[in-house]
PDB file of C-alpha atoms in Angstrom:
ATOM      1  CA  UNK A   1     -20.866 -14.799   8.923  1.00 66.00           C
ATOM      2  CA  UNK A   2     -22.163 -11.772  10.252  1.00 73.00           C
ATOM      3  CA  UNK A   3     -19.317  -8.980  10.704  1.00 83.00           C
ATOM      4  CA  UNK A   4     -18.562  -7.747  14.250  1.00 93.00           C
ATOM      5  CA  UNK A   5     -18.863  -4.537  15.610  1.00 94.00           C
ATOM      6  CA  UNK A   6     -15.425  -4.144  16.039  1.00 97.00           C
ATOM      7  CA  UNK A   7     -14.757  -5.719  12.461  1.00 97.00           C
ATOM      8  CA  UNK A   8     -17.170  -3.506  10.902  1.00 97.00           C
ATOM      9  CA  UNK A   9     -15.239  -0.361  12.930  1.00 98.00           C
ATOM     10  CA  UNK A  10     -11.819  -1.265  11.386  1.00 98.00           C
ATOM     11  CA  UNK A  11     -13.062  -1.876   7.915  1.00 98.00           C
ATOM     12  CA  UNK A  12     -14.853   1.699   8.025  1.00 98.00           C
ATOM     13  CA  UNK A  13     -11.665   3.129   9.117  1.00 98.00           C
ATOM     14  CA  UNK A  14      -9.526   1.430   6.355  1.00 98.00           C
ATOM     15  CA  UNK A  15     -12.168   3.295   3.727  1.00 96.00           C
ATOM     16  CA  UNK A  16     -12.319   6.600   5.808  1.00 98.00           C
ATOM     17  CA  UNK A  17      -8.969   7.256   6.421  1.00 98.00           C
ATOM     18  CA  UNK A  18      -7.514   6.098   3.365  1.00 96.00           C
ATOM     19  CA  UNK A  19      -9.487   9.500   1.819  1.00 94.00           C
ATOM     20  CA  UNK A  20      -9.223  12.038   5.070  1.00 96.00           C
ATOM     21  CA  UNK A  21      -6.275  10.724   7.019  1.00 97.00           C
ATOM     22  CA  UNK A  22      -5.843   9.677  10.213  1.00 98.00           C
ATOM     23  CA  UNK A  23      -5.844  12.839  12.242  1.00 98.00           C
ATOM     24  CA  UNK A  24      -8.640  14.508  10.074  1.00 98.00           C
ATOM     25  CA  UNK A  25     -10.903  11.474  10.402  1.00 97.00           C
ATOM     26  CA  UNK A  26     -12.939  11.932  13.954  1.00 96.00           C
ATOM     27  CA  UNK A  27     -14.164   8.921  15.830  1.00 96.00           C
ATOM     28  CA  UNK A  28     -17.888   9.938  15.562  1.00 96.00           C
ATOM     29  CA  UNK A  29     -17.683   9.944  12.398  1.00 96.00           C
ATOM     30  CA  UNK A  30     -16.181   6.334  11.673  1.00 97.00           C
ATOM     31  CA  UNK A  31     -19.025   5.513  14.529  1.00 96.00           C
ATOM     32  CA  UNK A  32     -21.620   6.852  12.249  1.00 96.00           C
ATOM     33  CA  UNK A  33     -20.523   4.936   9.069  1.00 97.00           C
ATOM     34  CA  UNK A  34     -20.188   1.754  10.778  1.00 96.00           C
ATOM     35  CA  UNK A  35     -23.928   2.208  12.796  1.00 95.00           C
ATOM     36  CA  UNK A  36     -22.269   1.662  16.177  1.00 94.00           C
ATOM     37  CA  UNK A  37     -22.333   3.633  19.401  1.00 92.00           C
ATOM     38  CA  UNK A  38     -19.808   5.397  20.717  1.00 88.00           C
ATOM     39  CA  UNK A  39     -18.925   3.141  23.697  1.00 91.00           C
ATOM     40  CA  UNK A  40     -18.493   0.604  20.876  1.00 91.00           C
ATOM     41  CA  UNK A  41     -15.193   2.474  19.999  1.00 95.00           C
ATOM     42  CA  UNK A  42     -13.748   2.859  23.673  1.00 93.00           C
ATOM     43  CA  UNK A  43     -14.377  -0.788  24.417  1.00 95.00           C
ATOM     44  CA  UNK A  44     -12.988  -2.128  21.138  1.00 96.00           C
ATOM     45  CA  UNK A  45      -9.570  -0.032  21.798  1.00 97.00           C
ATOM     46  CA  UNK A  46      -8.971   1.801  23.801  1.00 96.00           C
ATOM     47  CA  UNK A  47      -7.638   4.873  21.869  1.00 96.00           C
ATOM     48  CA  UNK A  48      -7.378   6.587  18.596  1.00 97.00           C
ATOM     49  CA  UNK A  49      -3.945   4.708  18.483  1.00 97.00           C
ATOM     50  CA  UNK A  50      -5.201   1.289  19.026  1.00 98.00           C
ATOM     51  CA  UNK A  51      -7.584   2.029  16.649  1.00 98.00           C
ATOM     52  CA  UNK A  52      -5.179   3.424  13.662  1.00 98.00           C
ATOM     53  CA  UNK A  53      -2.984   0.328  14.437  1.00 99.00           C
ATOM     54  CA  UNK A  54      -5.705  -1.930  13.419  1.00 99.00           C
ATOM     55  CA  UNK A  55      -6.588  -0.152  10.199  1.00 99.00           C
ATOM     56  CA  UNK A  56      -2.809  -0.397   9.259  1.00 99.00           C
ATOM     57  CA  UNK A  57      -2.972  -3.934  10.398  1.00 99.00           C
ATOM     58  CA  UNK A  58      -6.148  -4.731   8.321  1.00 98.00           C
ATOM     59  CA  UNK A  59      -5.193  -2.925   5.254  1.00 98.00           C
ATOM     60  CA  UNK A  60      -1.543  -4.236   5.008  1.00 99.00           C
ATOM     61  CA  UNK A  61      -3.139  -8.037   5.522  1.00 98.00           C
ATOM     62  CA  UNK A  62      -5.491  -7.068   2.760  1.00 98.00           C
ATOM     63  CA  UNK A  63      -3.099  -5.577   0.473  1.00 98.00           C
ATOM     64  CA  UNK A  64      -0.680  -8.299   1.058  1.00 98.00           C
ATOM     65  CA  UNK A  65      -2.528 -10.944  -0.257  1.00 99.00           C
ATOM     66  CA  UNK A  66      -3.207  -8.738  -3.387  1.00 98.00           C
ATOM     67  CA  UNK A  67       0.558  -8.602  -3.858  1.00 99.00           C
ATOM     68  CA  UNK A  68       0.708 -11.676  -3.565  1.00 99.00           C
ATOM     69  CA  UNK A  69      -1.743 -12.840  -5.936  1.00 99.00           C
ATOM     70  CA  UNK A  70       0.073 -10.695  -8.206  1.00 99.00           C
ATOM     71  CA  UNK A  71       3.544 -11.475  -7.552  1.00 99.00           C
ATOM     72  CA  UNK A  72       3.839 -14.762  -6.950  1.00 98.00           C
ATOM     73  CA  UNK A  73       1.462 -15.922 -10.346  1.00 99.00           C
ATOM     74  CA  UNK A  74       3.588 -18.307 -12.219  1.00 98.00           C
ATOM     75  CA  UNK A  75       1.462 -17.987 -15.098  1.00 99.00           C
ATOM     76  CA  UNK A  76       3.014 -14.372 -16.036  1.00 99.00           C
ATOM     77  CA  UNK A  77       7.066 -14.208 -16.255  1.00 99.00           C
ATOM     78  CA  UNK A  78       8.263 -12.316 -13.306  1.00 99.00           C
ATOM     79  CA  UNK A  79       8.712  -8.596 -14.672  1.00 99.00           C
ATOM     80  CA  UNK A  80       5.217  -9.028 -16.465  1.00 99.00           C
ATOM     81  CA  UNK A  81       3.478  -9.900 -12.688  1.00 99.00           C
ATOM     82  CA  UNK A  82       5.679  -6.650 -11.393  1.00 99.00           C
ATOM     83  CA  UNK A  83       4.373  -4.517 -14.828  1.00 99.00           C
ATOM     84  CA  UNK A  84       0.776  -5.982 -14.075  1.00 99.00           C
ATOM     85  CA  UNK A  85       0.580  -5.202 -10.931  1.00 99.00           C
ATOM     86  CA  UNK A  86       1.686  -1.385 -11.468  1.00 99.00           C
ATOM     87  CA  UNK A  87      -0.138  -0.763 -14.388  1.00 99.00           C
ATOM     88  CA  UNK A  88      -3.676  -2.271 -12.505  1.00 98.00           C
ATOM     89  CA  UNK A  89      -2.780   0.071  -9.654  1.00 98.00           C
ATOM     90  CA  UNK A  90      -2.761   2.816 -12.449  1.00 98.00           C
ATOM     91  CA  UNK A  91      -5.930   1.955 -13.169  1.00 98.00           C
ATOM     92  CA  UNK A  92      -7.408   1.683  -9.734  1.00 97.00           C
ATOM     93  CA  UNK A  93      -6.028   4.875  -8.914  1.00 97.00           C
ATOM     94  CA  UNK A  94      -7.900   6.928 -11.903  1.00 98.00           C
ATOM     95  CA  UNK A  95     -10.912   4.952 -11.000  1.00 97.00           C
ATOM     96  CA  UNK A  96     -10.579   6.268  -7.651  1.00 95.00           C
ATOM     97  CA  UNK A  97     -10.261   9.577  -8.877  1.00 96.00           C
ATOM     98  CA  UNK A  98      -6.693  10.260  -6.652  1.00 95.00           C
ATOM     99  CA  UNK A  99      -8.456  10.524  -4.278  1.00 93.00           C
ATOM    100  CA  UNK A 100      -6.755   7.226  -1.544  1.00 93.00           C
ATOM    101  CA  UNK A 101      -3.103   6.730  -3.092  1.00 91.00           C
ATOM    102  CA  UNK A 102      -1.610   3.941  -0.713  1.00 95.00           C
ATOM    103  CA  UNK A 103      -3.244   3.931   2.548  1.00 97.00           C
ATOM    104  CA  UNK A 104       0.182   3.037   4.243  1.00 98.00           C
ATOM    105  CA  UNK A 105       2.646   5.705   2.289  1.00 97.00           C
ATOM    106  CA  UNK A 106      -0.644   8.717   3.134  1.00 97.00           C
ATOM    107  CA  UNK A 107      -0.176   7.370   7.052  1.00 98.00           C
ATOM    108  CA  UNK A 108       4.014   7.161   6.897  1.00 98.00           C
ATOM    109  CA  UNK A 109       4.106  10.863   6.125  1.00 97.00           C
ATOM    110  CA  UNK A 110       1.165  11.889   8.129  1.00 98.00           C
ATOM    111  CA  UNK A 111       2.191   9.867  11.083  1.00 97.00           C
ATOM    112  CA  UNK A 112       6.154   8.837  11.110  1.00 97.00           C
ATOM    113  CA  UNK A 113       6.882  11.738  12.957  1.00 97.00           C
ATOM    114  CA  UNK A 114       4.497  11.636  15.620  1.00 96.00           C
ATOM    115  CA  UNK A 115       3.933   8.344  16.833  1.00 97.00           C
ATOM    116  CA  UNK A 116       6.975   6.098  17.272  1.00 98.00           C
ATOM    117  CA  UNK A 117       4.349   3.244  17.582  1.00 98.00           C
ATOM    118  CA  UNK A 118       3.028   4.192  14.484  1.00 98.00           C
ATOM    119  CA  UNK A 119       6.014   4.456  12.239  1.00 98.00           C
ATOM    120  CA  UNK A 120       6.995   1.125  13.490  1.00 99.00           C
ATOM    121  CA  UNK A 121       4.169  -0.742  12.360  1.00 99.00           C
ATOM    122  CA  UNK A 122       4.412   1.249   8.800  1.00 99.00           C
ATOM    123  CA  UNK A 123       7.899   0.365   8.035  1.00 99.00           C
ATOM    124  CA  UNK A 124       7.584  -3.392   9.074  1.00 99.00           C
ATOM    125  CA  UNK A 125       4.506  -3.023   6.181  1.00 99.00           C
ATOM    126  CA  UNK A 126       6.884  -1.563   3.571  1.00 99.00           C
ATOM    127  CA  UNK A 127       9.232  -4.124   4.970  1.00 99.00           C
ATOM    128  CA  UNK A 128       7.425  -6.920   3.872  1.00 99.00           C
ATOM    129  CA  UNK A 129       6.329  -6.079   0.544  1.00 99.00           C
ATOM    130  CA  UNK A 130       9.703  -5.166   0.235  1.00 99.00           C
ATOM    131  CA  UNK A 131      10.619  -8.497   0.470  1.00 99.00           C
ATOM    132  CA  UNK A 132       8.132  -9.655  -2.260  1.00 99.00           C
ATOM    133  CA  UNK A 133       9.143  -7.563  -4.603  1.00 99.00           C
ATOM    134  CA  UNK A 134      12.706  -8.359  -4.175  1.00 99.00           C
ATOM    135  CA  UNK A 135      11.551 -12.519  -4.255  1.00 99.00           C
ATOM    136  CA  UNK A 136      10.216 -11.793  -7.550  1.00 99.00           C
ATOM    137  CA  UNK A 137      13.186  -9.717  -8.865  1.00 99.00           C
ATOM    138  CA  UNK A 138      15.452 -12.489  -7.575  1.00 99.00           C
ATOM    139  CA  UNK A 139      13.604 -14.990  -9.972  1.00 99.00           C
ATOM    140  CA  UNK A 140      13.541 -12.480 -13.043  1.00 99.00           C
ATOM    141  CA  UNK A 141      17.548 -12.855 -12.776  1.00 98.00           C
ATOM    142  CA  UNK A 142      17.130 -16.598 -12.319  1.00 98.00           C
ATOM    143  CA  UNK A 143      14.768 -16.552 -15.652  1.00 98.00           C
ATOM    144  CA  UNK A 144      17.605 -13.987 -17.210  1.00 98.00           C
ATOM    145  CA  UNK A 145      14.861 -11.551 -17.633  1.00 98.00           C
ATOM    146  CA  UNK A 146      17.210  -9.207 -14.792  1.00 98.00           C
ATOM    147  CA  UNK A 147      20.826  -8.191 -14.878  1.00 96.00           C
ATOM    148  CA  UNK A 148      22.415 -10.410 -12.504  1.00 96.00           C
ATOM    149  CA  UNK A 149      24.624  -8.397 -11.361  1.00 95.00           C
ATOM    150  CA  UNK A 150      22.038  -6.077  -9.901  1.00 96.00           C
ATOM    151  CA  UNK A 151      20.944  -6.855  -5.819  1.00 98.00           C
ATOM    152  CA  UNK A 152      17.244  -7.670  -5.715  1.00 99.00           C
ATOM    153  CA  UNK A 153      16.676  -6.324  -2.418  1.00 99.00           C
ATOM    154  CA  UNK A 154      18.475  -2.810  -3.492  1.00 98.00           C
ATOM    155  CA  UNK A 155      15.878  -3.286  -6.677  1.00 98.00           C
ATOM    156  CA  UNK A 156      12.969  -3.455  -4.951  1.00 99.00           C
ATOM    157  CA  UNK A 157      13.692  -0.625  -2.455  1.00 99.00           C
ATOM    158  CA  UNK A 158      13.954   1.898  -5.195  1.00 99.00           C
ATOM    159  CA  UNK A 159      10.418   0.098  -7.245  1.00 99.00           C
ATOM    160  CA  UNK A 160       8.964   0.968  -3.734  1.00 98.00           C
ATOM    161  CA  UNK A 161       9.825   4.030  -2.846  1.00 98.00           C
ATOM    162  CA  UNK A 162       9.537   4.999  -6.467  1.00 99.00           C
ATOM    163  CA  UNK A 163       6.023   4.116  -6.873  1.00 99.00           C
ATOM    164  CA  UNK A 164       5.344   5.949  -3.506  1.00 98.00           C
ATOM    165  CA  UNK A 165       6.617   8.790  -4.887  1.00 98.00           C
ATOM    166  CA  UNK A 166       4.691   8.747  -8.105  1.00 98.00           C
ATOM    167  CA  UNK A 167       1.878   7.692  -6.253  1.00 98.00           C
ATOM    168  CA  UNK A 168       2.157  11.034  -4.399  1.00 97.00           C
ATOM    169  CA  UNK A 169       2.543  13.077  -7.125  1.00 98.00           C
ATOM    170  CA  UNK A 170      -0.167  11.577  -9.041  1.00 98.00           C
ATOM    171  CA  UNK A 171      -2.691  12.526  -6.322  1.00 96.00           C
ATOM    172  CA  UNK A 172      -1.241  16.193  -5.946  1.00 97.00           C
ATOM    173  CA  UNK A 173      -0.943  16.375  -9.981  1.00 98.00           C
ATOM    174  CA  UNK A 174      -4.720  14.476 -10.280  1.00 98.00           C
ATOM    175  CA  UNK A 175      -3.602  12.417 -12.971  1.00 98.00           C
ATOM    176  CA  UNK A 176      -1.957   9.562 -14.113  1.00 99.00           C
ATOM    177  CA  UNK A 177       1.005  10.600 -15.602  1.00 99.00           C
ATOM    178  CA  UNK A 178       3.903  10.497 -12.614  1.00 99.00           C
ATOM    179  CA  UNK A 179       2.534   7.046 -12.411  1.00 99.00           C
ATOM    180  CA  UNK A 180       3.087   6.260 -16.455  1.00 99.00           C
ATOM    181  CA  UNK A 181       6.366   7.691 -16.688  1.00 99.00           C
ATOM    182  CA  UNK A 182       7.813   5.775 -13.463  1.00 99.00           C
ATOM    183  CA  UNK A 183       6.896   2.301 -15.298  1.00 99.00           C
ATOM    184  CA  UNK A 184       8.435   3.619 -18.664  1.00 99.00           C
ATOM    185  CA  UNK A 185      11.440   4.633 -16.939  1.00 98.00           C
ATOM    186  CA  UNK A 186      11.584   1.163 -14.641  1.00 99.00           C
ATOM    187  CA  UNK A 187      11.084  -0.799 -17.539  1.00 98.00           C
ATOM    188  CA  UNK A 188      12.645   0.821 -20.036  1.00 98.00           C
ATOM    189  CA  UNK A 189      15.983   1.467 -17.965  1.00 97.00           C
ATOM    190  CA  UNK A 190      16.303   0.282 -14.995  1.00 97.00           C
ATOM    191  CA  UNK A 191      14.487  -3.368 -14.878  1.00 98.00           C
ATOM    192  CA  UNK A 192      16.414  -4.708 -17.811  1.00 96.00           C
ATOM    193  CA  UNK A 193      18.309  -7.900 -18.990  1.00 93.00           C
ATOM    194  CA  UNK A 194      21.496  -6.060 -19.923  1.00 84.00           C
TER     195      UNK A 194
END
């Protein structure tokens, strides 16, 4: 099926912004990548806003469904789907040269404190994945992989913000190793049977 020019707008964005940002990315220039005109934009949404809604929306749909092919695959005890996940994302991140890091964490601290709208739609994002990672901590401790006295939810808020963090660093360092050392650490120390 032939993409739309609307659908062909958004998925530009995703790829454009995830490198320049949102406020550094100009609308003729998304126009430009995507081979629409300009009245294309305005009639699509609107505003810049509208627009950088929809790129969150499309990229955290996107990147959901990745988690979730990676976190929910039965074949791979529950830690191993976490440690396959993070360790891919290493790679994906070299191969990209640190160049995107995670679209939504680059727009939380670009945007958070400018758009209300904005930071609303990021955090129900991390909210979510939030709550996959904590699903598949909960069945590590149900397959004794986990402490069970530890709260899954508590867990996966400090994987998250962790990785975001390392994630962040990696890009400012250009290289891998804030990445590496947070899955030592998490495995080593934190996401552990005893």
């Amino acid at each position: 099926m032939k993409e739309s020019a609307r659908e062909k707008i958004i998925a530009v964005g995703v790829e454009i912004v995830a490198v320049s940002g949102f406020n550094a990315t100009g609308i003729d220039a998304i126009l430009k990548a995507a081979g629409v005109p300009k009245g294309s934009f305005y009639h699509h949404f609107g505003t810049k806003e509208n627009f950088g809604i929809e790129v969150i929306n499309l990229f955290a749909e996107n990147y959901t469904k990745k988690l979730h092919g990676y976190l929910d695959d039965e074949a791979l005890a529950p830690l191993q789907r976490i440690r396959r996940y993070l360790e891919e994302s290493i790679e994906r991140t070299v191969q990209d040269n640190f160049s995107k890091g995670c679209l939504i964490g680059n727009l939380g601290q670009e945007l958070a404190a400018q758009s209300e709208r904005f930071r609303c739609r990021l955090e129900e994002v991390f909210h979510d994945w939030l709550g996959l990672f904590a699903k598949c901590l909960h069945e590590a401790q149900q397959a004794g992989e986990l402490n069970p006295g530890l709260d899954p939810q508590s867990l996966a808020g400090f994987l998250l913000s962790g990785w975001e963090g390392a994630i962040l660093r990696a890009k400012v360092m250009r290289s891998p190793e804030p990445l590496k050392q947070f899955v030592n650490v998490l495995f080593t120390r934190v996401l552990t049977a005893g």
